[in-house]
Amino acid sequence: MKASDALLETRNALAAGARFAWLFFEAVGGATRAHYVVDDAGKLHDCAGDVEGTLRSLASATPAAEWYEREAIERFDISFSELPLAATLSYPVAAEELRSYSASAEVSTVLYGPVRSGIVESARWNVGTAGEDFIDVCPSMFFKHRGLEERFEGTPLQLAPYVAEYVSGATASSHAAVFSRAVEAALGIRVPDRARAARAVLVELERIHQHLDSLAKLADDGSLSVGAAMTFAAKERVHRLLCEATGNRFARGTICVGGTRFDALSRLADACERALDEVQQQATQTVAGLVSTPSLIDRLIGTGRLDESTIRAYGAVGPVARGSHVSSDVRACDGYLYTPLDGEETREQTGDAAARALVRVGEITRSFQLIRNALDADPAGPSVVAYTPQDGSAIARVESPQGELLYFVRIESGILSRVAIRSASFANWPAFVPSLPGNIFTDFSFIEHSFGAIQAEVDR
């Protein structure tokens, strides 16, 4: 199939109600292949075709495609028609190139980052402001090029999950799990139930400590020093539980292709029997205290509001989408969890920073229940199966703490020839800019931390 035909098929799917999820490219047999990925009624569809000449931009139909197309121009020398001219995306540029307004005595440019107080991520925001109001905001990212997608190529399959864990150190289990799922789909491997349950527990514990991290930073933004310290302490208890069970605070070195590297479910069950009640009590009581503090909630209500149509247009995922009442939890449709979800996913209506915080509070409670369900199920059998490398390709996804995380793998002659990553943070950053108008400069950190994005997932 030609890429132009794949694009037409994608446009028809989007017009019929599908959600744009991803656009990436790969070199196959001397050609450059475009993959348009959509979610149609909870199932992923990959419309792929070889590029011949200039492609028509998909961003005119869905703004969510713009960052992918701009990245394709710079990484794969793809040309698009109808794509508005924009500054370079995948490496930093001078602030003057990002300014879309006329400089005047009333409007000044503030370069916020990449090194900022209290912010460890290397993103810079070029802010045009007249006093406190936002006139124009443009992100400048990719200060680090880590070459991790290329690092996978040629790495033996048994070692490659270690690379996935370092794409985003804070969400190592999510990246190792989805990479392994993609390889297993490509090779037709059926993962033992015991390993599926262990992976589910690991990713849910990861969701809890990441949601606590986001809430703690919001508390710190609101000058709730004690509340922030207590929430970081609750997060630390999750890390210690993981370390007790797996030997690593982020559970690195646990997930492998075909299952888990040891009987992780038994170790998790032992650690949780000793500590999970206390960890849950500390976490839930702490976050309940935060969201019942008027000075914090008042600061979040109405801040960084995104309506449902904006979320859909920009393809936002995870708690950012669910805070605007957009259903986006892929755990409900992809068979990732060992035990099914109980009830509806946590969603809020207002689309502001308060809504995104409340989504995380609800999901913390739900994650504890999913952990208990998986441990109670305690499926028997091995933790890993043997496999024989062969040629194949597949896309897989999991619901990471930040939202839908996608991996594509291609295996040729038994080794990885292409790995592509679409993180939730990459999907959510474009929606950050439209959340800013109507807010003032001191709202910036509240909005940023309510997104909970991880820059490392972007600088891949």
Short mmCIF file of C-alpha atoms in Angstrom, two decimals:
data_model
loop_
_atom_site.label_atom_id
_atom_site.label_comp_id
_atom_site.label_asym_id
_atom_site.label_seq_id
_atom_site.Cartn_x
_atom_site.Cartn_y
_atom_site.Cartn_z
CA MET A 1 0.00 0.00 0.00
CA LYS A 2 1.11 3.57 -0.66
CA ALA A 3 1.32 5.98 2.24
CA SER A 4 -1.17 8.24 0.48
CA ASP A 5 -3.70 5.38 0.49
CA ALA A 6 -2.98 4.71 4.17
CA LEU A 7 -3.54 8.39 4.86
CA LEU A 8 -6.90 8.34 3.03
CA GLU A 9 -7.97 5.26 4.99
CA THR A 10 -6.97 7.03 8.20
CA ARG A 11 -8.89 10.17 7.32
CA ASN A 12 -12.00 8.07 6.66
CA ALA A 13 -11.57 6.29 10.00
CA LEU A 14 -11.24 9.60 11.83
CA ALA A 15 -14.32 10.96 10.07
CA ALA A 16 -16.21 7.88 11.25
CA GLY A 17 -15.26 8.55 14.88
CA ALA A 18 -11.91 6.81 15.41
CA ARG A 19 -9.23 8.49 17.54
CA PHE A 20 -5.84 9.41 16.09
CA ALA A 21 -3.18 7.73 18.24
CA TRP A 22 0.18 7.84 16.49
CA LEU A 23 2.16 8.48 13.31
CA PHE A 24 5.65 7.08 12.92
CA PHE A 25 8.03 6.05 10.16
CA GLU A 26 10.52 3.27 9.54
CA ALA A 27 12.95 2.25 6.81
CA VAL A 28 11.98 -1.10 5.27
CA GLY A 29 13.74 -2.65 2.28
CA GLY A 30 15.02 0.65 0.92
CA ALA A 31 11.65 2.40 1.31
CA THR A 32 10.30 4.67 4.03
CA ARG A 33 7.07 3.36 5.49
CA ALA A 34 4.49 5.52 7.25
CA HIS A 35 2.32 4.03 10.00
CA TYR A 36 -0.93 5.84 10.79
CA VAL A 37 -2.33 4.34 14.01
CA VAL A 38 -5.89 4.95 15.16
CA ASP A 39 -8.01 3.64 18.01
CA ASP A 40 -11.38 2.48 16.73
CA ALA A 41 -13.81 1.37 19.44
CA GLY A 42 -10.97 0.35 21.74
CA LYS A 43 -8.91 -1.51 19.14
CA LEU A 44 -5.73 -0.29 17.49
CA HIS A 45 -5.53 -0.23 13.70
CA ASP A 46 -2.23 0.34 11.90
CA CYS A 47 -2.65 1.73 8.38
CA ALA A 48 0.82 1.48 6.84
CA GLY A 49 2.12 2.42 3.42
CA ASP A 50 5.36 3.32 1.63
CA VAL A 51 6.09 6.99 1.13
CA GLU A 52 6.29 8.21 -2.48
CA GLY A 53 6.87 11.95 -2.76
CA THR A 54 5.14 14.59 -0.67
CA LEU A 55 2.43 13.49 1.77
CA ARG A 56 -0.67 15.50 2.47
CA SER A 57 -0.66 16.68 6.07
CA LEU A 58 -3.06 15.00 8.48
CA ALA A 59 -2.74 17.90 10.91
CA SER A 60 -5.32 19.85 8.90
CA ALA A 61 -7.86 17.17 9.90
CA THR A 62 -6.62 16.61 13.45
CA PRO A 63 -4.17 18.93 15.25
CA ALA A 64 -3.00 15.89 17.22
CA ALA A 65 -0.93 14.83 14.18
CA GLU A 66 1.14 18.03 13.96
CA TRP A 67 4.01 17.12 16.30
CA TYR A 68 4.42 13.72 14.65
CA GLU A 69 4.62 15.30 11.20
CA ARG A 70 7.07 17.98 12.31
CA GLU A 71 9.26 15.31 13.88
CA ALA A 72 9.08 13.24 10.66
CA ILE A 73 10.33 16.21 8.65
CA GLU A 74 13.40 16.53 10.84
CA ARG A 75 14.17 12.85 11.49
CA PHE A 76 13.13 11.17 8.24
CA ASP A 77 13.23 14.02 5.70
CA ILE A 78 9.52 13.56 4.92
CA SER A 79 7.76 16.47 3.22
CA PHE A 80 4.12 17.38 3.84
CA SER A 81 1.76 19.65 1.94
CA GLU A 82 -0.72 21.84 3.84
CA LEU A 83 1.35 21.69 7.04
CA PRO A 84 1.75 25.25 8.39
CA LEU A 85 5.31 26.46 8.74
CA ALA A 86 6.54 26.17 12.29
CA ALA A 87 9.77 26.33 14.22
CA THR A 88 11.95 23.27 14.55
CA LEU A 89 10.49 20.75 16.97
CA SER A 90 13.15 18.17 17.74
CA TYR A 91 16.00 20.44 18.84
CA PRO A 92 16.10 23.80 20.66
CA VAL A 93 16.04 27.02 18.66
CA ALA A 94 16.50 30.67 19.49
CA ALA A 95 13.58 32.37 21.18
CA GLU A 96 13.26 34.85 18.29
CA GLU A 97 12.34 31.99 15.95
CA LEU A 98 9.48 30.96 18.22
CA ARG A 99 7.97 34.40 18.72
CA SER A 100 4.62 34.71 16.92
CA TYR A 101 3.71 38.18 18.15
CA SER A 102 5.09 41.65 17.44
CA ALA A 103 7.60 42.80 20.01
CA SER A 104 6.52 45.98 21.73
CA ALA A 105 7.16 47.96 24.86
CA GLU A 106 4.15 46.24 26.48
CA VAL A 107 5.02 42.64 25.60
CA SER A 108 8.20 40.97 26.75
CA THR A 109 9.59 37.47 26.19
CA VAL A 110 10.41 35.33 29.20
CA LEU A 111 12.50 32.22 28.70
CA TYR A 112 11.23 29.79 31.34
CA GLY A 113 13.72 26.93 31.49
CA PRO A 114 15.32 24.59 30.66
CA VAL A 115 16.83 24.98 34.15
CA ARG A 116 14.11 26.13 36.52
CA SER A 117 13.71 26.24 40.26
CA GLY A 118 11.97 23.10 41.49
CA ILE A 119 11.65 21.66 37.97
CA VAL A 120 14.06 18.91 37.01
CA GLU A 121 12.88 18.37 33.44
CA SER A 122 14.83 19.98 30.59
CA ALA A 123 12.01 21.79 28.78
CA ARG A 124 12.00 25.48 27.99
CA TRP A 125 8.91 27.60 27.53
CA ASN A 126 9.12 30.80 25.52
CA VAL A 127 6.48 32.98 27.11
CA GLY A 128 5.27 36.26 25.65
CA THR A 129 3.70 38.19 28.50
CA ALA A 130 2.35 41.64 29.24
CA GLY A 131 2.66 41.70 32.98
CA GLU A 132 0.96 38.55 34.28
CA ASP A 133 -1.14 37.49 31.27
CA PHE A 134 0.00 34.95 28.68
CA ILE A 135 0.15 36.51 25.20
CA ASP A 136 1.95 33.61 23.55
CA VAL A 137 3.54 30.38 24.76
CA CYS A 138 5.71 28.08 22.67
CA PRO A 139 7.51 24.96 23.91
CA SER A 140 11.16 24.32 23.12
CA MET A 141 12.17 20.80 24.01
CA PHE A 142 14.62 18.06 23.05
CA PHE A 143 17.55 19.63 24.88
CA LYS A 144 18.76 16.07 25.31
CA HIS A 145 19.12 13.60 22.49
CA ARG A 146 19.57 10.19 24.06
CA GLY A 147 19.13 8.10 20.92
CA LEU A 148 17.23 5.40 22.78
CA GLU A 149 15.15 4.23 19.83
CA GLU A 150 18.40 3.58 17.96
CA ARG A 151 19.92 1.98 21.07
CA PHE A 152 17.40 -0.86 20.82
CA GLU A 153 18.57 -1.82 17.33
CA GLY A 154 20.73 -4.93 17.50
CA THR A 155 20.27 -5.35 21.26
CA PRO A 156 19.51 -9.00 22.12
CA LEU A 157 15.86 -9.53 23.03
CA GLN A 158 16.67 -10.79 26.53
CA LEU A 159 18.57 -7.55 27.28
CA ALA A 160 16.35 -5.03 25.47
CA PRO A 161 13.82 -4.59 28.38
CA TYR A 162 16.70 -3.03 30.34
CA VAL A 163 16.93 -0.34 27.63
CA ALA A 164 13.15 0.20 27.79
CA GLU A 165 13.37 0.74 31.55
CA TYR A 166 15.71 3.67 31.01
CA VAL A 167 13.55 5.47 28.45
CA SER A 168 11.78 6.86 31.51
CA GLY A 169 13.40 5.93 34.79
CA ALA A 170 10.35 6.85 36.87
CA THR A 171 8.04 4.58 34.86
CA ALA A 172 10.40 1.69 34.20
CA SER A 173 7.77 -1.04 34.62
CA SER A 174 5.36 0.52 32.13
CA HIS A 175 8.05 0.81 29.46
CA ALA A 176 9.45 -2.68 30.06
CA ALA A 177 5.94 -4.17 30.07
CA VAL A 178 4.79 -2.57 26.83
CA PHE A 179 8.07 -3.27 25.03
CA SER A 180 7.84 -6.92 26.10
CA ARG A 181 4.18 -7.08 25.04
CA ALA A 182 5.10 -5.79 21.58
CA VAL A 183 7.85 -8.40 21.16
CA GLU A 184 5.57 -11.14 22.46
CA ALA A 185 2.86 -10.11 19.98
CA ALA A 186 5.39 -10.12 17.14
CA LEU A 187 6.66 -13.60 18.07
CA GLY A 188 3.30 -15.11 19.06
CA ILE A 189 4.36 -15.72 22.67
CA ARG A 190 1.65 -16.48 25.23
CA VAL A 191 2.77 -15.04 28.54
CA PRO A 192 2.02 -17.17 31.65
CA ASP A 193 -0.86 -15.91 33.80
CA ARG A 194 1.47 -15.65 36.78
CA ALA A 195 3.69 -13.19 34.92
CA ARG A 196 0.67 -11.18 33.68
CA ALA A 197 -0.54 -10.80 37.26
CA ALA A 198 2.92 -9.74 38.47
CA ARG A 199 3.24 -7.14 35.68
CA ALA A 200 -0.19 -5.73 36.56
CA VAL A 201 0.84 -5.33 40.22
CA LEU A 202 4.09 -3.61 39.22
CA VAL A 203 2.43 -1.11 36.88
CA GLU A 204 -0.33 -0.31 39.41
CA LEU A 205 2.27 0.33 42.13
CA GLU A 206 4.04 2.57 39.61
CA ARG A 207 0.78 4.43 38.96
CA ILE A 208 0.37 5.02 42.70
CA HIS A 209 3.85 6.49 43.23
CA GLN A 210 3.62 8.65 40.11
CA HIS A 211 0.20 10.03 41.04
CA LEU A 212 1.51 10.75 44.54
CA ASP A 213 4.47 12.54 42.96
CA SER A 214 2.19 14.79 40.91
CA LEU A 215 -0.03 15.57 43.92
CA ALA A 216 2.98 16.29 46.13
CA LYS A 217 4.32 18.80 43.59
CA LEU A 218 0.92 20.51 43.43
CA ALA A 219 0.95 20.77 47.23
CA ASP A 220 4.43 22.24 47.08
CA ASP A 221 3.26 24.77 44.46
CA GLY A 222 0.53 25.77 46.90
CA SER A 223 3.07 26.32 49.70
CA LEU A 224 1.69 23.37 51.66
CA SER A 225 5.11 22.30 52.88
CA VAL A 226 3.82 19.76 55.39
CA GLY A 227 1.29 18.31 52.94
CA ALA A 228 3.95 18.02 50.24
CA ALA A 229 6.37 16.32 52.63
CA MET A 230 3.71 13.86 53.80
CA THR A 231 2.77 13.00 50.21
CA PHE A 232 6.40 12.50 49.20
CA ALA A 233 6.75 10.29 52.30
CA ALA A 234 3.76 8.20 51.16
CA LYS A 235 5.38 7.89 47.75
CA GLU A 236 8.62 6.76 49.38
CA ARG A 237 6.75 3.94 51.14
CA VAL A 238 5.67 2.60 47.73
CA HIS A 239 9.26 2.68 46.51
CA ARG A 240 10.43 0.80 49.60
CA LEU A 241 7.77 -1.85 49.09
CA LEU A 242 8.91 -2.29 45.49
CA CYS A 243 12.54 -2.47 46.62
CA GLU A 244 11.72 -5.09 49.22
CA ALA A 245 9.95 -7.21 46.61
CA THR A 246 12.24 -6.77 43.59
CA GLY A 247 15.53 -5.36 44.88
CA ASN A 248 15.02 -2.05 43.08
CA ARG A 249 12.99 1.02 44.06
CA PHE A 250 11.54 1.22 40.52
CA ALA A 251 11.36 -2.58 40.05
CA ARG A 252 14.00 -2.45 37.31
CA GLY A 253 15.25 -5.81 36.13
CA THR A 254 11.97 -7.62 36.85
CA ILE A 255 10.07 -7.76 33.52
CA CYS A 256 11.48 -9.66 30.55
CA VAL A 257 10.25 -10.90 27.20
CA GLY A 258 8.14 -13.99 27.94
CA GLY A 259 7.26 -13.10 31.54
CA THR A 260 9.29 -11.99 34.57
CA ARG A 261 12.93 -12.76 35.35
CA PHE A 262 11.98 -14.44 38.66
CA ASP A 263 8.80 -15.35 40.52
CA ALA A 264 7.94 -11.70 41.08
CA LEU A 265 4.35 -12.41 42.10
CA SER A 266 5.46 -14.47 45.12
CA ARG A 267 7.86 -11.75 46.25
CA LEU A 268 5.27 -9.03 45.71
CA ALA A 269 2.69 -11.05 47.66
CA ASP A 270 5.09 -11.46 50.61
CA ALA A 271 6.02 -7.76 50.63
CA CYS A 272 2.40 -6.66 50.28
CA GLU A 273 1.25 -8.97 53.06
CA ARG A 274 3.63 -7.18 55.39
CA ALA A 275 3.20 -3.60 54.23
CA LEU A 276 0.36 -2.95 51.75
CA ASP A 277 -2.28 -2.09 54.37
CA GLU A 278 0.00 0.50 55.93
CA VAL A 279 1.11 1.89 52.54
CA GLN A 280 -2.51 2.23 51.39
CA GLN A 281 -3.64 3.86 54.61
CA GLN A 282 -0.82 6.39 54.50
CA ALA A 283 -1.39 7.21 50.82
CA THR A 284 -5.18 7.53 50.93
CA GLN A 285 -5.28 9.51 54.16
CA THR A 286 -2.61 11.90 52.90
CA VAL A 287 -4.27 12.65 49.56
CA ALA A 288 -7.66 12.95 51.27
CA GLY A 289 -6.09 15.64 53.44
CA LEU A 290 -4.74 17.46 50.41
CA VAL A 291 -8.00 17.58 48.46
CA SER A 292 -9.88 18.72 51.57
CA THR A 293 -7.54 21.70 52.03
CA PRO A 294 -9.47 24.74 50.73
CA SER A 295 -6.38 26.85 50.02
CA LEU A 296 -5.06 24.21 47.60
CA ILE A 297 -8.31 23.25 45.91
CA ASP A 298 -9.30 26.90 45.46
CA ARG A 299 -5.97 27.45 43.68
CA LEU A 300 -6.65 24.52 41.31
CA ILE A 301 -10.29 25.16 40.45
CA GLY A 302 -10.56 26.86 37.06
CA THR A 303 -6.79 26.73 36.50
CA GLY A 304 -5.54 25.36 33.17
CA ARG A 305 -8.99 24.42 31.93
CA LEU A 306 -9.33 22.21 28.83
CA ASP A 307 -12.72 21.38 27.38
CA GLU A 308 -13.62 18.02 25.89
CA SER A 309 -13.36 19.18 22.27
CA THR A 310 -9.81 20.49 22.80
CA ILE A 311 -8.76 17.20 24.41
CA ARG A 312 -10.12 15.25 21.44
CA ALA A 313 -8.54 17.60 18.88
CA TYR A 314 -5.08 17.35 20.43
CA GLY A 315 -5.32 13.62 21.20
CA ALA A 316 -4.55 13.99 24.91
CA VAL A 317 -4.58 10.81 27.00
CA GLY A 318 -4.47 9.61 30.60
CA PRO A 319 -5.54 11.73 33.59
CA VAL A 320 -5.32 14.85 31.40
CA ALA A 321 -8.08 13.46 29.16
CA ARG A 322 -10.11 11.92 31.98
CA GLY A 323 -10.09 15.25 33.84
CA SER A 324 -12.09 16.61 30.88
CA HIS A 325 -14.45 13.61 30.96
CA VAL A 326 -12.89 11.93 27.93
CA SER A 327 -12.66 8.15 28.27
CA SER A 328 -9.07 7.05 27.66
CA ASP A 329 -8.17 4.15 29.96
CA VAL A 330 -6.76 1.43 27.69
CA ARG A 331 -6.73 -1.03 30.58
CA ALA A 332 -10.44 -1.50 29.88
CA CYS A 333 -10.00 -2.75 26.31
CA ASP A 334 -6.61 -4.32 25.70
CA GLY A 335 -6.51 -7.31 28.02
CA TYR A 336 -3.50 -5.90 29.82
CA LEU A 337 -4.79 -6.48 33.35
CA TYR A 338 -4.95 -9.99 34.78
CA THR A 339 -8.19 -9.16 36.60
CA PRO A 340 -10.88 -6.98 34.96
CA LEU A 341 -11.55 -3.39 35.94
CA ASP A 342 -14.42 -2.93 38.36
CA GLY A 343 -16.88 -0.26 37.32
CA GLU A 344 -16.30 2.89 35.31
CA GLU A 345 -12.93 4.62 34.92
CA THR A 346 -12.41 7.71 37.07
CA ARG A 347 -13.43 10.85 35.17
CA GLU A 348 -14.18 14.44 36.09
CA GLN A 349 -16.18 17.11 34.25
CA THR A 350 -14.46 20.45 34.74
CA GLY A 351 -11.19 19.91 32.82
CA ASP A 352 -9.08 22.04 35.15
CA ALA A 353 -6.10 21.29 37.40
CA ALA A 354 -8.48 20.34 40.21
CA ALA A 355 -10.19 17.78 37.99
CA ARG A 356 -6.88 16.21 36.97
CA ALA A 357 -5.85 16.01 40.65
CA LEU A 358 -9.15 14.37 41.61
CA VAL A 359 -8.77 11.82 38.82
CA ARG A 360 -5.40 10.84 40.30
CA VAL A 361 -6.88 10.57 43.79
CA GLY A 362 -9.60 8.23 42.51
CA GLU A 363 -7.11 6.16 40.52
CA ILE A 364 -4.86 5.66 43.55
CA THR A 365 -7.73 3.96 45.39
CA ARG A 366 -8.57 1.88 42.35
CA SER A 367 -4.95 0.80 41.82
CA PHE A 368 -4.78 -0.56 45.37
CA GLN A 369 -7.88 -2.64 44.66
CA LEU A 370 -6.46 -3.95 41.38
CA ILE A 371 -3.25 -4.95 43.19
CA ARG A 372 -5.25 -6.87 45.78
CA ASN A 373 -7.34 -8.54 43.05
CA ALA A 374 -4.22 -9.76 41.23
CA LEU A 375 -2.55 -10.99 44.41
CA ASP A 376 -5.74 -12.78 45.54
CA ALA A 377 -6.03 -14.49 42.15
CA ASP A 378 -2.49 -15.88 42.62
CA PRO A 379 -2.48 -17.85 39.34
CA ALA A 380 -0.33 -20.98 39.38
CA GLY A 381 2.29 -21.92 36.83
CA PRO A 382 5.63 -20.65 35.57
CA SER A 383 6.72 -17.00 35.52
CA VAL A 384 8.36 -17.10 32.12
CA VAL A 385 8.25 -19.13 28.91
CA ALA A 386 11.02 -19.90 26.43
CA TYR A 387 10.77 -18.55 22.89
CA THR A 388 12.56 -18.68 19.58
CA PRO A 389 13.35 -15.34 17.89
CA GLN A 390 11.91 -15.00 14.40
CA ASP A 391 10.87 -12.24 12.03
CA GLY A 392 7.82 -10.19 12.91
CA SER A 393 6.45 -6.80 13.89
CA ALA A 394 3.73 -5.58 16.24
CA ILE A 395 2.34 -2.61 18.14
CA ALA A 396 1.39 -2.88 21.82
CA ARG A 397 0.21 -0.47 24.51
CA VAL A 398 -0.36 -0.20 28.23
CA GLU A 399 -1.97 2.45 30.40
CA SER A 400 1.07 4.03 32.05
CA PRO A 401 0.59 6.51 34.92
CA GLN A 402 0.72 9.36 32.37
CA GLY A 403 -1.67 7.61 29.96
CA GLU A 404 -1.57 5.43 26.86
CA LEU A 405 2.01 4.29 26.10
CA LEU A 406 2.69 2.71 22.69
CA TYR A 407 5.64 0.71 21.35
CA PHE A 408 6.28 -0.66 17.86
CA VAL A 409 8.92 -3.32 17.28
CA ARG A 410 10.25 -4.97 14.13
CA ILE A 411 12.40 -8.08 14.40
CA GLU A 412 14.50 -9.23 11.45
CA SER A 413 16.79 -12.26 11.51
CA GLY A 414 16.08 -12.59 15.22
CA ILE A 415 17.25 -9.10 16.21
CA LEU A 416 15.52 -5.77 16.68
CA SER A 417 15.73 -3.62 13.56
CA ARG A 418 13.29 -0.86 14.60
CA VAL A 419 11.71 0.25 17.87
CA ALA A 420 9.42 3.29 17.91
CA ILE A 421 7.97 4.85 21.06
CA ARG A 422 4.91 7.06 21.50
CA SER A 423 4.75 8.18 25.11
CA ALA A 424 1.78 9.72 26.88
CA SER A 425 3.88 12.78 27.66
CA PHE A 426 4.59 13.34 23.92
CA ALA A 427 0.84 13.08 23.25
CA ASN A 428 -0.10 15.46 26.05
CA TRP A 429 2.39 18.32 25.69
CA PRO A 430 0.63 19.87 22.62
CA ALA A 431 -2.53 20.25 24.74
CA PHE A 432 -0.56 22.17 27.37
CA VAL A 433 -0.40 25.37 25.32
CA PRO A 434 -4.20 25.78 24.90
CA SER A 435 -4.60 25.24 28.65
CA LEU A 436 -2.71 28.48 29.42
CA PRO A 437 -4.77 31.42 27.98
CA GLY A 438 -6.84 33.09 30.66
CA ASN A 439 -4.36 32.15 33.37
CA ILE A 440 -1.58 34.19 34.91
CA PHE A 441 2.12 33.44 35.13
CA THR A 442 1.95 32.09 38.69
CA ASP A 443 -0.52 29.44 37.49
CA PHE A 444 2.15 27.91 35.24
CA SER A 445 3.61 25.40 37.70
CA PHE A 446 0.14 24.30 38.90
CA ILE A 447 -0.91 23.54 35.32
CA GLU A 448 2.39 21.86 34.48
CA HIS A 449 2.32 19.58 37.52
CA SER A 450 -1.34 18.76 36.96
CA PHE A 451 -0.27 17.31 33.59
CA GLY A 452 2.30 15.07 35.32
CA ALA A 453 4.33 14.72 32.11
CA ILE A 454 7.84 13.20 32.06
CA GLN A 455 10.27 14.96 29.74
CA ALA A 456 12.51 11.89 29.46
CA GLU A 457 9.71 10.14 27.55
CA VAL A 458 9.88 12.94 24.99
CA ASP A 459 13.68 13.27 24.77
CA ARG A 460 13.99 9.68 23.71
#
